[in-house]
PDB file of C-alpha atoms in Angstrom:
ATOM      1  CA  UNK A   1    -193.800  58.653-184.095  1.00  0.00           C
ATOM      2  CA  UNK A   2    -195.830  61.843-183.476  1.00  0.00           C
ATOM      3  CA  UNK A   3    -194.840  64.452-180.934  1.00  0.00           C
ATOM      4  CA  UNK A   4    -196.869  67.302-179.505  1.00  0.00           C
ATOM      5  CA  UNK A   5    -196.003  70.945-180.036  1.00  0.00           C
ATOM      6  CA  UNK A   6    -194.805  71.155-176.439  1.00  0.00           C
ATOM      7  CA  UNK A   7    -191.829  68.889-177.106  1.00  0.00           C
ATOM      8  CA  UNK A   8    -188.382  70.404-177.588  1.00  0.00           C
ATOM      9  CA  UNK A   9    -185.931  69.199-180.230  1.00  0.00           C
ATOM     10  CA  UNK A  10    -182.442  68.654-178.781  1.00  0.00           C
ATOM     11  CA  UNK A  11    -182.470  71.444-176.166  1.00  0.00           C
ATOM     12  CA  UNK A  12    -179.235  73.375-175.843  1.00  0.00           C
ATOM     13  CA  UNK A  13    -179.795  74.257-172.180  1.00  0.00           C
ATOM     14  CA  UNK A  14    -181.292  72.255-169.303  1.00  0.00           C
ATOM     15  CA  UNK A  15    -182.393  73.469-165.862  1.00  0.00           C
ATOM     16  CA  UNK A  16    -181.491  71.736-162.606  1.00  0.00           C
ATOM     17  CA  UNK A  17    -184.170  72.154-159.942  1.00  0.00           C
ATOM     18  CA  UNK A  18    -181.939  71.108-157.059  1.00  0.00           C
ATOM     19  CA  UNK A  19    -183.993  69.324-154.420  1.00  0.00           C
ATOM     20  CA  UNK A  20    -187.692  69.403-155.387  1.00  0.00           C
ATOM     21  CA  UNK A  21    -189.831  70.566-152.494  1.00  0.00           C
ATOM     22  CA  UNK A  22    -186.917  72.007-150.530  1.00  0.00           C
ATOM     23  CA  UNK A  23    -186.004  74.929-152.789  1.00  0.00           C
ATOM     24  CA  UNK A  24    -186.551  77.435-149.970  1.00  0.00           C
ATOM     25  CA  UNK A  25    -183.969  75.799-147.693  1.00  0.00           C
ATOM     26  CA  UNK A  26    -181.441  74.672-150.296  1.00  0.00           C
ATOM     27  CA  UNK A  27    -179.019  77.408-149.256  1.00  0.00           C
ATOM     28  CA  UNK A  28    -178.872  75.867-145.758  1.00  0.00           C
ATOM     29  CA  UNK A  29    -178.594  72.308-147.093  1.00  0.00           C
ATOM     30  CA  UNK A  30    -175.588  73.446-149.114  1.00  0.00           C
ATOM     31  CA  UNK A  31    -173.635  74.254-145.939  1.00  0.00           C
ATOM     32  CA  UNK A  32    -173.139  70.649-144.665  1.00  0.00           C
ATOM     33  CA  UNK A  33    -172.623  69.507-148.268  1.00  0.00           C
ATOM     34  CA  UNK A  34    -169.868  72.080-148.730  1.00  0.00           C
ATOM     35  CA  UNK A  35    -168.329  71.102-145.374  1.00  0.00           C
ATOM     36  CA  UNK A  36    -168.249  67.447-146.465  1.00  0.00           C
ATOM     37  CA  UNK A  37    -166.697  68.447-149.803  1.00  0.00           C
ATOM     38  CA  UNK A  38    -164.061  70.603-148.113  1.00  0.00           C
ATOM     39  CA  UNK A  39    -163.104  67.826-145.679  1.00  0.00           C
ATOM     40  CA  UNK A  40    -163.031  65.334-148.565  1.00  0.00           C
ATOM     41  CA  UNK A  41    -160.651  67.542-150.567  1.00  0.00           C
ATOM     42  CA  UNK A  42    -158.317  68.227-147.630  1.00  0.00           C
ATOM     43  CA  UNK A  43    -158.333  64.592-146.487  1.00  0.00           C
ATOM     44  CA  UNK A  44    -157.742  63.062-149.910  1.00  0.00           C
ATOM     45  CA  UNK A  45    -155.046  65.568-150.949  1.00  0.00           C
ATOM     46  CA  UNK A  46    -153.295  64.994-147.607  1.00  0.00           C
ATOM     47  CA  UNK A  47    -153.546  61.239-148.163  1.00  0.00           C
ATOM     48  CA  UNK A  48    -152.018  61.590-151.641  1.00  0.00           C
ATOM     49  CA  UNK A  49    -149.247  63.851-150.323  1.00  0.00           C
ATOM     50  CA  UNK A  50    -148.317  61.376-147.577  1.00  0.00           C
ATOM     51  CA  UNK A  51    -148.272  58.373-149.929  1.00  0.00           C
ATOM     52  CA  UNK A  52    -146.283  60.261-152.562  1.00  0.00           C
ATOM     53  CA  UNK A  53    -143.676  61.623-150.137  1.00  0.00           C
ATOM     54  CA  UNK A  54    -143.061  58.472-148.080  1.00  0.00           C
ATOM     55  CA  UNK A  55    -141.176  55.754-149.984  1.00  0.00           C
ATOM     56  CA  UNK A  56    -142.149  53.178-147.365  1.00  0.00           C
ATOM     57  CA  UNK A  57    -145.769  53.587-148.515  1.00  0.00           C
ATOM     58  CA  UNK A  58    -144.996  52.777-152.154  1.00  0.00           C
ATOM     59  CA  UNK A  59    -146.626  49.371-151.817  1.00  0.00           C
ATOM     60  CA  UNK A  60    -149.647  47.932-153.690  1.00  0.00           C
ATOM     61  CA  UNK A  61    -152.142  48.623-150.881  1.00  0.00           C
ATOM     62  CA  UNK A  62    -151.150  52.290-150.628  1.00  0.00           C
ATOM     63  CA  UNK A  63    -150.923  52.751-154.402  1.00  0.00           C
ATOM     64  CA  UNK A  64    -154.489  51.459-154.686  1.00  0.00           C
ATOM     65  CA  UNK A  65    -155.414  53.815-151.841  1.00  0.00           C
ATOM     66  CA  UNK A  66    -153.886  56.714-153.777  1.00  0.00           C
ATOM     67  CA  UNK A  67    -155.968  55.694-156.809  1.00  0.00           C
ATOM     68  CA  UNK A  68    -159.048  55.650-154.577  1.00  0.00           C
ATOM     69  CA  UNK A  69    -158.234  59.118-153.248  1.00  0.00           C
ATOM     70  CA  UNK A  70    -157.766  60.497-156.770  1.00  0.00           C
ATOM     71  CA  UNK A  71    -161.090  58.962-157.821  1.00  0.00           C
ATOM     72  CA  UNK A  72    -162.834  60.445-154.783  1.00  0.00           C
ATOM     73  CA  UNK A  73    -161.486  63.901-155.630  1.00  0.00           C
ATOM     74  CA  UNK A  74    -162.765  63.548-159.196  1.00  0.00           C
ATOM     75  CA  UNK A  75    -166.164  62.217-158.091  1.00  0.00           C
ATOM     76  CA  UNK A  76    -166.808  64.958-155.521  1.00  0.00           C
ATOM     77  CA  UNK A  77    -165.578  67.714-157.849  1.00  0.00           C
ATOM     78  CA  UNK A  78    -167.815  66.454-160.650  1.00  0.00           C
ATOM     79  CA  UNK A  79    -170.916  67.148-158.597  1.00  0.00           C
ATOM     80  CA  UNK A  80    -170.291  69.827-155.944  1.00  0.00           C
ATOM     81  CA  UNK A  81    -169.404  73.049-157.862  1.00  0.00           C
ATOM     82  CA  UNK A  82    -172.569  72.947-159.989  1.00  0.00           C
ATOM     83  CA  UNK A  83    -174.708  71.768-157.057  1.00  0.00           C
ATOM     84  CA  UNK A  84    -173.534  74.717-154.948  1.00  0.00           C
ATOM     85  CA  UNK A  85    -174.189  76.970-157.935  1.00  0.00           C
ATOM     86  CA  UNK A  86    -177.810  75.810-157.839  1.00  0.00           C
ATOM     87  CA  UNK A  87    -178.136  75.966-154.041  1.00  0.00           C
ATOM     88  CA  UNK A  88    -176.323  79.222-153.299  1.00  0.00           C
ATOM     89  CA  UNK A  89    -176.038  81.333-156.445  1.00  0.00           C
ATOM     90  CA  UNK A  90    -179.305  80.502-158.239  1.00  0.00           C
ATOM     91  CA  UNK A  91    -177.522  79.251-161.363  1.00  0.00           C
ATOM     92  CA  UNK A  92    -179.656  76.246-162.384  1.00  0.00           C
ATOM     93  CA  UNK A  93    -178.965  76.383-166.132  1.00  0.00           C
ATOM     94  CA  UNK A  94    -176.500  73.948-167.640  1.00  0.00           C
ATOM     95  CA  UNK A  95    -175.654  73.298-171.280  1.00  0.00           C
ATOM     96  CA  UNK A  96    -176.989  69.980-172.558  1.00  0.00           C
ATOM     97  CA  UNK A  97    -173.533  68.726-173.562  1.00  0.00           C
ATOM     98  CA  UNK A  98    -172.083  69.885-170.224  1.00  0.00           C
ATOM     99  CA  UNK A  99    -174.843  67.954-168.474  1.00  0.00           C
ATOM    100  CA  UNK A 100    -173.920  64.799-170.405  1.00  0.00           C
ATOM    101  CA  UNK A 101    -170.254  65.383-169.578  1.00  0.00           C
ATOM    102  CA  UNK A 102    -171.054  65.712-165.871  1.00  0.00           C
ATOM    103  CA  UNK A 103    -173.117  62.518-166.076  1.00  0.00           C
ATOM    104  CA  UNK A 104    -170.218  60.726-167.775  1.00  0.00           C
ATOM    105  CA  UNK A 105    -167.729  61.844-165.120  1.00  0.00           C
ATOM    106  CA  UNK A 106    -170.003  60.912-162.192  1.00  0.00           C
ATOM    107  CA  UNK A 107    -170.858  57.408-163.415  1.00  0.00           C
ATOM    108  CA  UNK A 108    -167.320  56.748-164.687  1.00  0.00           C
ATOM    109  CA  UNK A 109    -165.776  57.675-161.333  1.00  0.00           C
ATOM    110  CA  UNK A 110    -168.353  55.493-159.557  1.00  0.00           C
ATOM    111  CA  UNK A 111    -167.368  52.524-161.743  1.00  0.00           C
ATOM    112  CA  UNK A 112    -163.665  53.227-161.183  1.00  0.00           C
ATOM    113  CA  UNK A 113    -164.182  53.363-157.413  1.00  0.00           C
ATOM    114  CA  UNK A 114    -165.942  50.001-157.472  1.00  0.00           C
ATOM    115  CA  UNK A 115    -163.081  48.500-159.496  1.00  0.00           C
ATOM    116  CA  UNK A 116    -160.461  49.888-157.104  1.00  0.00           C
ATOM    117  CA  UNK A 117    -162.297  48.386-154.125  1.00  0.00           C
ATOM    118  CA  UNK A 118    -162.131  45.038-155.954  1.00  0.00           C
ATOM    119  CA  UNK A 119    -158.401  45.531-156.554  1.00  0.00           C
ATOM    120  CA  UNK A 120    -157.864  46.340-152.866  1.00  0.00           C
ATOM    121  CA  UNK A 121    -159.759  43.191-151.854  1.00  0.00           C
ATOM    122  CA  UNK A 122    -157.543  41.186-154.223  1.00  0.00           C
ATOM    123  CA  UNK A 123    -154.456  42.767-152.644  1.00  0.00           C
ATOM    124  CA  UNK A 124    -155.621  41.783-149.129  1.00  0.00           C
ATOM    125  CA  UNK A 125    -156.429  38.261-150.375  1.00  0.00           C
ATOM    126  CA  UNK A 126    -152.893  37.781-151.726  1.00  0.00           C
ATOM    127  CA  UNK A 127    -151.291  39.421-148.663  1.00  0.00           C
ATOM    128  CA  UNK A 128    -153.085  37.155-146.178  1.00  0.00           C
ATOM    129  CA  UNK A 129    -153.564  33.912-148.107  1.00  0.00           C
ATOM    130  CA  UNK A 130    -150.190  33.957-149.934  1.00  0.00           C
ATOM    131  CA  UNK A 131    -147.980  36.321-147.896  1.00  0.00           C
ATOM    132  CA  UNK A 132    -144.664  34.956-149.178  1.00  0.00           C
ATOM    133  CA  UNK A 133    -145.691  35.480-152.801  1.00  0.00           C
ATOM    134  CA  UNK A 134    -147.318  38.886-152.364  1.00  0.00           C
ATOM    135  CA  UNK A 135    -144.342  40.907-153.609  1.00  0.00           C
ATOM    136  CA  UNK A 136    -143.782  38.674-156.644  1.00  0.00           C
ATOM    137  CA  UNK A 137    -147.465  38.543-157.651  1.00  0.00           C
ATOM    138  CA  UNK A 138    -148.490  42.166-157.097  1.00  0.00           C
ATOM    139  CA  UNK A 139    -145.615  43.985-158.753  1.00  0.00           C
ATOM    140  CA  UNK A 140    -145.686  47.716-159.449  1.00  0.00           C
ATOM    141  CA  UNK A 141    -146.284  47.017-163.152  1.00  0.00           C
ATOM    142  CA  UNK A 142    -149.295  44.795-162.380  1.00  0.00           C
ATOM    143  CA  UNK A 143    -150.762  47.399-160.027  1.00  0.00           C
ATOM    144  CA  UNK A 144    -150.546  50.059-162.754  1.00  0.00           C
ATOM    145  CA  UNK A 145    -152.098  47.673-165.280  1.00  0.00           C
ATOM    146  CA  UNK A 146    -154.963  46.940-162.903  1.00  0.00           C
ATOM    147  CA  UNK A 147    -155.576  50.663-162.412  1.00  0.00           C
ATOM    148  CA  UNK A 148    -155.523  51.221-166.179  1.00  0.00           C
ATOM    149  CA  UNK A 149    -157.887  48.291-166.799  1.00  0.00           C
ATOM    150  CA  UNK A 150    -160.323  49.540-164.147  1.00  0.00           C
ATOM    151  CA  UNK A 151    -160.359  53.014-165.727  1.00  0.00           C
ATOM    152  CA  UNK A 152    -160.803  51.707-169.279  1.00  0.00           C
ATOM    153  CA  UNK A 153    -163.597  49.359-168.162  1.00  0.00           C
ATOM    154  CA  UNK A 154    -165.493  52.246-166.580  1.00  0.00           C
ATOM    155  CA  UNK A 155    -165.105  54.497-169.625  1.00  0.00           C
ATOM    156  CA  UNK A 156    -166.074  51.707-172.031  1.00  0.00           C
ATOM    157  CA  UNK A 157    -169.244  50.877-170.087  1.00  0.00           C
ATOM    158  CA  UNK A 158    -170.479  54.432-169.459  1.00  0.00           C
ATOM    159  CA  UNK A 159    -169.704  55.955-172.873  1.00  0.00           C
ATOM    160  CA  UNK A 160    -172.413  53.947-174.764  1.00  0.00           C
ATOM    161  CA  UNK A 161    -175.034  55.487-172.450  1.00  0.00           C
ATOM    162  CA  UNK A 162    -173.977  58.954-173.681  1.00  0.00           C
ATOM    163  CA  UNK A 163    -174.008  57.816-177.305  1.00  0.00           C
ATOM    164  CA  UNK A 164    -177.500  56.324-176.928  1.00  0.00           C
ATOM    165  CA  UNK A 165    -178.839  59.579-175.478  1.00  0.00           C
ATOM    166  CA  UNK A 166    -177.310  61.674-178.266  1.00  0.00           C
ATOM    167  CA  UNK A 167    -178.330  59.318-181.088  1.00  0.00           C
ATOM    168  CA  UNK A 168    -181.775  58.125-179.957  1.00  0.00           C
ATOM    169  CA  UNK A 169    -183.363  60.832-177.827  1.00  0.00           C
ATOM    170  CA  UNK A 170    -184.054  63.808-180.092  1.00  0.00           C
ATOM    171  CA  UNK A 171    -187.279  65.158-178.570  1.00  0.00           C
ATOM    172  CA  UNK A 172    -187.878  66.099-174.935  1.00  0.00           C
ATOM    173  CA  UNK A 173    -191.059  66.765-172.961  1.00  0.00           C
ATOM    174  CA  UNK A 174    -189.290  69.281-170.735  1.00  0.00           C
ATOM    175  CA  UNK A 175    -185.870  70.785-170.140  1.00  0.00           C
ATOM    176  CA  UNK A 176    -186.252  70.828-166.355  1.00  0.00           C
ATOM    177  CA  UNK A 177    -184.311  68.136-164.456  1.00  0.00           C
ATOM    178  CA  UNK A 178    -185.821  67.422-161.025  1.00  0.00           C
ATOM    179  CA  UNK A 179    -182.434  66.690-159.558  1.00  0.00           C
ATOM    180  CA  UNK A 180    -179.410  68.454-158.099  1.00  0.00           C
ATOM    181  CA  UNK A 181    -176.984  67.011-160.678  1.00  0.00           C
ATOM    182  CA  UNK A 182    -177.071  65.329-164.094  1.00  0.00           C
ATOM    183  CA  UNK A 183    -177.802  61.640-163.578  1.00  0.00           C
ATOM    184  CA  UNK A 184    -178.487  59.080-166.326  1.00  0.00           C
ATOM    185  CA  UNK A 185    -182.120  58.270-165.537  1.00  0.00           C
ATOM    186  CA  UNK A 186    -182.919  61.888-164.653  1.00  0.00           C
ATOM    187  CA  UNK A 187    -181.911  62.912-168.195  1.00  0.00           C
ATOM    188  CA  UNK A 188    -183.478  59.912-169.931  1.00  0.00           C
ATOM    189  CA  UNK A 189    -186.871  60.517-168.279  1.00  0.00           C
ATOM    190  CA  UNK A 190    -187.064  63.926-169.969  1.00  0.00           C
ATOM    191  CA  UNK A 191    -187.266  62.315-173.424  1.00  0.00           C
ATOM    192  CA  UNK A 192    -190.509  62.122-175.376  1.00  0.00           C
ATOM    193  CA  UNK A 193    -189.653  58.943-177.293  1.00  0.00           C
ATOM    194  CA  UNK A 194    -189.126  55.343-176.279  1.00  0.00           C
ATOM    195  CA  UNK A 195    -186.476  55.048-173.575  1.00  0.00           C
ATOM    196  CA  UNK A 196    -186.472  51.305-172.878  1.00  0.00           C
ATOM    197  CA  UNK A 197    -183.116  50.757-174.612  1.00  0.00           C
ATOM    198  CA  UNK A 198    -181.571  53.531-172.512  1.00  0.00           C
ATOM    199  CA  UNK A 199    -183.030  52.010-169.337  1.00  0.00           C
ATOM    200  CA  UNK A 200    -181.660  48.575-170.217  1.00  0.00           C
ATOM    201  CA  UNK A 201    -178.259  50.107-170.982  1.00  0.00           C
ATOM    202  CA  UNK A 202    -178.140  51.815-167.573  1.00  0.00           C
ATOM    203  CA  UNK A 203    -179.215  48.649-165.756  1.00  0.00           C
ATOM    204  CA  UNK A 204    -176.636  46.621-167.700  1.00  0.00           C
ATOM    205  CA  UNK A 205    -173.821  48.949-166.613  1.00  0.00           C
ATOM    206  CA  UNK A 206    -174.977  48.981-162.982  1.00  0.00           C
ATOM    207  CA  UNK A 207    -175.380  45.221-162.656  1.00  0.00           C
ATOM    208  CA  UNK A 208    -172.257  44.415-164.695  1.00  0.00           C
ATOM    209  CA  UNK A 209    -170.017  46.570-162.512  1.00  0.00           C
ATOM    210  CA  UNK A 210    -171.666  46.076-159.114  1.00  0.00           C
ATOM    211  CA  UNK A 211    -172.550  42.417-159.692  1.00  0.00           C
ATOM    212  CA  UNK A 212    -169.089  41.401-160.910  1.00  0.00           C
ATOM    213  CA  UNK A 213    -167.210  43.402-158.286  1.00  0.00           C
ATOM    214  CA  UNK A 214    -169.391  42.433-155.314  1.00  0.00           C
ATOM    215  CA  UNK A 215    -169.200  38.720-156.156  1.00  0.00           C
ATOM    216  CA  UNK A 216    -165.404  38.706-156.345  1.00  0.00           C
ATOM    217  CA  UNK A 217    -164.950  41.029-153.362  1.00  0.00           C
ATOM    218  CA  UNK A 218    -167.175  38.735-151.297  1.00  0.00           C
ATOM    219  CA  UNK A 219    -165.281  35.641-152.463  1.00  0.00           C
ATOM    220  CA  UNK A 220    -161.974  37.323-151.569  1.00  0.00           C
ATOM    221  CA  UNK A 221    -163.091  38.123-148.022  1.00  0.00           C
ATOM    222  CA  UNK A 222    -164.608  34.669-147.540  1.00  0.00           C
ATOM    223  CA  UNK A 223    -161.216  33.184-148.433  1.00  0.00           C
ATOM    224  CA  UNK A 224    -159.501  35.705-146.153  1.00  0.00           C
ATOM    225  CA  UNK A 225    -161.843  34.843-143.268  1.00  0.00           C
ATOM    226  CA  UNK A 226    -161.265  31.117-143.776  1.00  0.00           C
ATOM    227  CA  UNK A 227    -157.493  31.593-143.795  1.00  0.00           C
ATOM    228  CA  UNK A 228    -157.487  33.876-140.744  1.00  0.00           C
ATOM    229  CA  UNK A 229    -159.598  31.507-138.652  1.00  0.00           C
ATOM    230  CA  UNK A 230    -157.061  28.748-139.337  1.00  0.00           C
ATOM    231  CA  UNK A 231    -154.197  30.771-137.863  1.00  0.00           C
ATOM    232  CA  UNK A 232    -153.027  29.159-134.591  1.00  0.00           C
ATOM    233  CA  UNK A 233    -152.045  32.326-132.723  1.00  0.00           C
ATOM    234  CA  UNK A 234    -154.778  34.637-131.450  1.00  0.00           C
ATOM    235  CA  UNK A 235    -152.541  37.674-131.932  1.00  0.00           C
ATOM    236  CA  UNK A 236    -151.966  36.789-135.593  1.00  0.00           C
ATOM    237  CA  UNK A 237    -155.713  36.412-136.159  1.00  0.00           C
ATOM    238  CA  UNK A 238    -156.395  39.790-134.564  1.00  0.00           C
ATOM    239  CA  UNK A 239    -153.684  41.480-136.660  1.00  0.00           C
ATOM    240  CA  UNK A 240    -155.085  39.991-139.885  1.00  0.00           C
ATOM    241  CA  UNK A 241    -158.631  41.052-138.984  1.00  0.00           C
ATOM    242  CA  UNK A 242    -157.418  44.547-138.094  1.00  0.00           C
ATOM    243  CA  UNK A 243    -155.705  44.817-141.496  1.00  0.00           C
ATOM    244  CA  UNK A 244    -158.929  44.030-143.361  1.00  0.00           C
ATOM    245  CA  UNK A 245    -161.539  45.771-141.217  1.00  0.00           C
ATOM    246  CA  UNK A 246    -160.818  49.165-142.796  1.00  0.00           C
ATOM    247  CA  UNK A 247    -161.400  47.801-146.302  1.00  0.00           C
ATOM    248  CA  UNK A 248    -164.597  46.049-145.200  1.00  0.00           C
ATOM    249  CA  UNK A 249    -165.963  49.296-143.710  1.00  0.00           C
ATOM    250  CA  UNK A 250    -165.262  51.222-146.931  1.00  0.00           C
ATOM    251  CA  UNK A 251    -166.685  48.385-149.025  1.00  0.00           C
ATOM    252  CA  UNK A 252    -169.934  48.233-147.000  1.00  0.00           C
ATOM    253  CA  UNK A 253    -170.613  51.969-146.904  1.00  0.00           C
ATOM    254  CA  UNK A 254    -170.015  52.324-150.661  1.00  0.00           C
ATOM    255  CA  UNK A 255    -172.257  49.471-151.788  1.00  0.00           C
ATOM    256  CA  UNK A 256    -174.999  49.737-149.161  1.00  0.00           C
ATOM    257  CA  UNK A 257    -175.539  53.429-149.899  1.00  0.00           C
ATOM    258  CA  UNK A 258    -175.300  52.698-153.620  1.00  0.00           C
ATOM    259  CA  UNK A 259    -177.929  49.959-153.571  1.00  0.00           C
ATOM    260  CA  UNK A 260    -180.288  52.060-151.459  1.00  0.00           C
ATOM    261  CA  UNK A 261    -180.016  55.002-153.863  1.00  0.00           C
ATOM    262  CA  UNK A 262    -180.301  52.769-156.951  1.00  0.00           C
ATOM    263  CA  UNK A 263    -183.416  50.872-155.871  1.00  0.00           C
ATOM    264  CA  UNK A 264    -185.262  53.859-154.386  1.00  0.00           C
ATOM    265  CA  UNK A 265    -184.661  55.774-157.631  1.00  0.00           C
ATOM    266  CA  UNK A 266    -186.206  53.023-159.774  1.00  0.00           C
ATOM    267  CA  UNK A 267    -188.733  51.320-157.501  1.00  0.00           C
ATOM    268  CA  UNK A 268    -189.441  53.754-154.662  1.00  0.00           C
ATOM    269  CA  UNK A 269    -192.288  55.662-156.310  1.00  0.00           C
ATOM    270  CA  UNK A 270    -193.948  56.167-152.907  1.00  0.00           C
ATOM    271  CA  UNK A 271    -190.857  57.875-151.473  1.00  0.00           C
ATOM    272  CA  UNK A 272    -190.998  61.716-151.644  1.00  0.00           C
ATOM    273  CA  UNK A 273    -188.658  63.086-154.362  1.00  0.00           C
ATOM    274  CA  UNK A 274    -186.685  65.234-151.914  1.00  0.00           C
ATOM    275  CA  UNK A 275    -185.781  62.140-149.846  1.00  0.00           C
ATOM    276  CA  UNK A 276    -184.493  60.367-152.931  1.00  0.00           C
ATOM    277  CA  UNK A 277    -182.510  63.390-154.170  1.00  0.00           C
ATOM    278  CA  UNK A 278    -180.975  63.970-150.737  1.00  0.00           C
ATOM    279  CA  UNK A 279    -179.886  60.346-150.385  1.00  0.00           C
ATOM    280  CA  UNK A 280    -178.508  60.136-153.931  1.00  0.00           C
ATOM    281  CA  UNK A 281    -176.490  63.330-153.347  1.00  0.00           C
ATOM    282  CA  UNK A 282    -175.227  62.105-149.975  1.00  0.00           C
ATOM    283  CA  UNK A 283    -174.302  58.778-151.592  1.00  0.00           C
ATOM    284  CA  UNK A 284    -171.908  60.562-153.953  1.00  0.00           C
ATOM    285  CA  UNK A 285    -170.357  62.683-151.195  1.00  0.00           C
ATOM    286  CA  UNK A 286    -170.043  60.175-148.341  1.00  0.00           C
ATOM    287  CA  UNK A 287    -167.300  57.940-149.887  1.00  0.00           C
ATOM    288  CA  UNK A 288    -164.939  60.860-150.703  1.00  0.00           C
ATOM    289  CA  UNK A 289    -165.676  62.300-147.240  1.00  0.00           C
ATOM    290  CA  UNK A 290    -165.282  59.092-145.207  1.00  0.00           C
ATOM    291  CA  UNK A 291    -162.514  57.227-147.048  1.00  0.00           C
ATOM    292  CA  UNK A 292    -159.582  59.453-145.997  1.00  0.00           C
ATOM    293  CA  UNK A 293    -160.955  59.640-142.432  1.00  0.00           C
ATOM    294  CA  UNK A 294    -161.367  55.856-142.171  1.00  0.00           C
ATOM    295  CA  UNK A 295    -157.957  55.060-143.657  1.00  0.00           C
ATOM    296  CA  UNK A 296    -156.263  57.897-141.782  1.00  0.00           C
ATOM    297  CA  UNK A 297    -157.592  56.719-138.429  1.00  0.00           C
ATOM    298  CA  UNK A 298    -157.329  52.965-138.956  1.00  0.00           C
ATOM    299  CA  UNK A 299    -154.038  52.663-140.874  1.00  0.00           C
ATOM    300  CA  UNK A 300    -151.149  53.088-138.436  1.00  0.00           C
ATOM    301  CA  UNK A 301    -148.530  53.857-141.106  1.00  0.00           C
ATOM    302  CA  UNK A 302    -150.574  56.671-142.620  1.00  0.00           C
ATOM    303  CA  UNK A 303    -151.576  58.031-139.213  1.00  0.00           C
ATOM    304  CA  UNK A 304    -147.966  58.162-138.010  1.00  0.00           C
ATOM    305  CA  UNK A 305    -146.771  59.924-141.176  1.00  0.00           C
ATOM    306  CA  UNK A 306    -149.565  62.504-140.946  1.00  0.00           C
ATOM    307  CA  UNK A 307    -148.622  63.209-137.321  1.00  0.00           C
ATOM    308  CA  UNK A 308    -144.983  63.498-138.387  1.00  0.00           C
ATOM    309  CA  UNK A 309    -145.860  66.042-141.105  1.00  0.00           C
ATOM    310  CA  UNK A 310    -147.911  68.197-138.740  1.00  0.00           C
ATOM    311  CA  UNK A 311    -145.301  67.995-135.981  1.00  0.00           C
ATOM    312  CA  UNK A 312    -142.610  69.164-138.418  1.00  0.00           C
ATOM    313  CA  UNK A 313    -144.789  72.065-139.542  1.00  0.00           C
ATOM    314  CA  UNK A 314    -145.615  73.057-135.953  1.00  0.00           C
ATOM    315  CA  UNK A 315    -141.914  72.930-135.018  1.00  0.00           C
ATOM    316  CA  UNK A 316    -141.094  75.156-137.989  1.00  0.00           C
ATOM    317  CA  UNK A 317    -143.769  77.652-136.920  1.00  0.00           C
ATOM    318  CA  UNK A 318    -142.497  77.699-133.327  1.00  0.00           C
ATOM    319  CA  UNK A 319    -138.905  78.157-134.501  1.00  0.00           C
ATOM    320  CA  UNK A 320    -139.968  81.014-136.791  1.00  0.00           C
ATOM    321  CA  UNK A 321    -141.838  82.758-133.986  1.00  0.00           C
ATOM    322  CA  UNK A 322    -138.880  82.377-131.596  1.00  0.00           C
ATOM    323  CA  UNK A 323    -136.504  83.734-134.251  1.00  0.00           C
ATOM    324  CA  UNK A 324    -138.738  86.765-134.874  1.00  0.00           C
ATOM    325  CA  UNK A 325    -138.960  87.485-131.130  1.00  0.00           C
ATOM    326  CA  UNK A 326    -135.184  87.238-130.747  1.00  0.00           C
ATOM    327  CA  UNK A 327    -134.678  89.532-133.725  1.00  0.00           C
ATOM    328  CA  UNK A 328    -137.008  92.156-132.278  1.00  0.00           C
ATOM    329  CA  UNK A 329    -135.288  91.987-128.857  1.00  0.00           C
ATOM    330  CA  UNK A 330    -131.920  92.553-130.507  1.00  0.00           C
TER     331      UNK A 330
END
């Protein structure tokens, strides 16, 4: 295959544009993004601290929630520091291998998050459909194995995409990525050679993970809905629905945003690039931002423990102030 003189052989450095067409206002766009990231970090670390410190929360649902919080921290941190470097500090350059590493982290954490949502749906299915067997089925050892399997599945599916880029794509038309972070298709489209295998690989990963997980999550909630509607007491039905509504909200916002970003990226050629880049960036930041807020507000056990922590800290502060005043008076 012949390549023009303008092609670059295995570039060592790539350049991230940020948001094409909005370069002049990127510094302002970075402010709400940073606010979302900050809230996501505080919320998820607080969630992890509460679950770790309270032995009553060492149950499968909360362990899966802790896994989700850890994944959200990793996902948001994979994208935000470099994105803010582009928006605020005019540092668009990124080493090629670092770009691939960022891509690997982003897509791996996305796959892990999808798997954890499936595990949480399975937990709710067992808890509502087989409540007496929940403790014997979902043991601590099984929960850890599920978390390990979800992580290994994500790494095993995403890693071949990196290998295909390194082994197949040697020449590149340009080193400029019209994106705010390193995403699989954004890198692949830079290549000068045939990229159909890389495209198929990316689609295979997306449809394998999302297709498998969505089917089984949907089946789980259909079974849950069927079981709940058969409950004789209205109060019991309401309690069961209230237990699952949080998971359904998280499930819907993750996959609806994901599908919108995925299809507009591949088939929305008429959509302005800055709209696509904004939505794809928001898609990565919304789950880490919303998940701790949704679970903190909707889950009574977590909410009560958070209030307890803050009340203890406020009491300590008041006692310290009173002690200092008394000492000065003496």
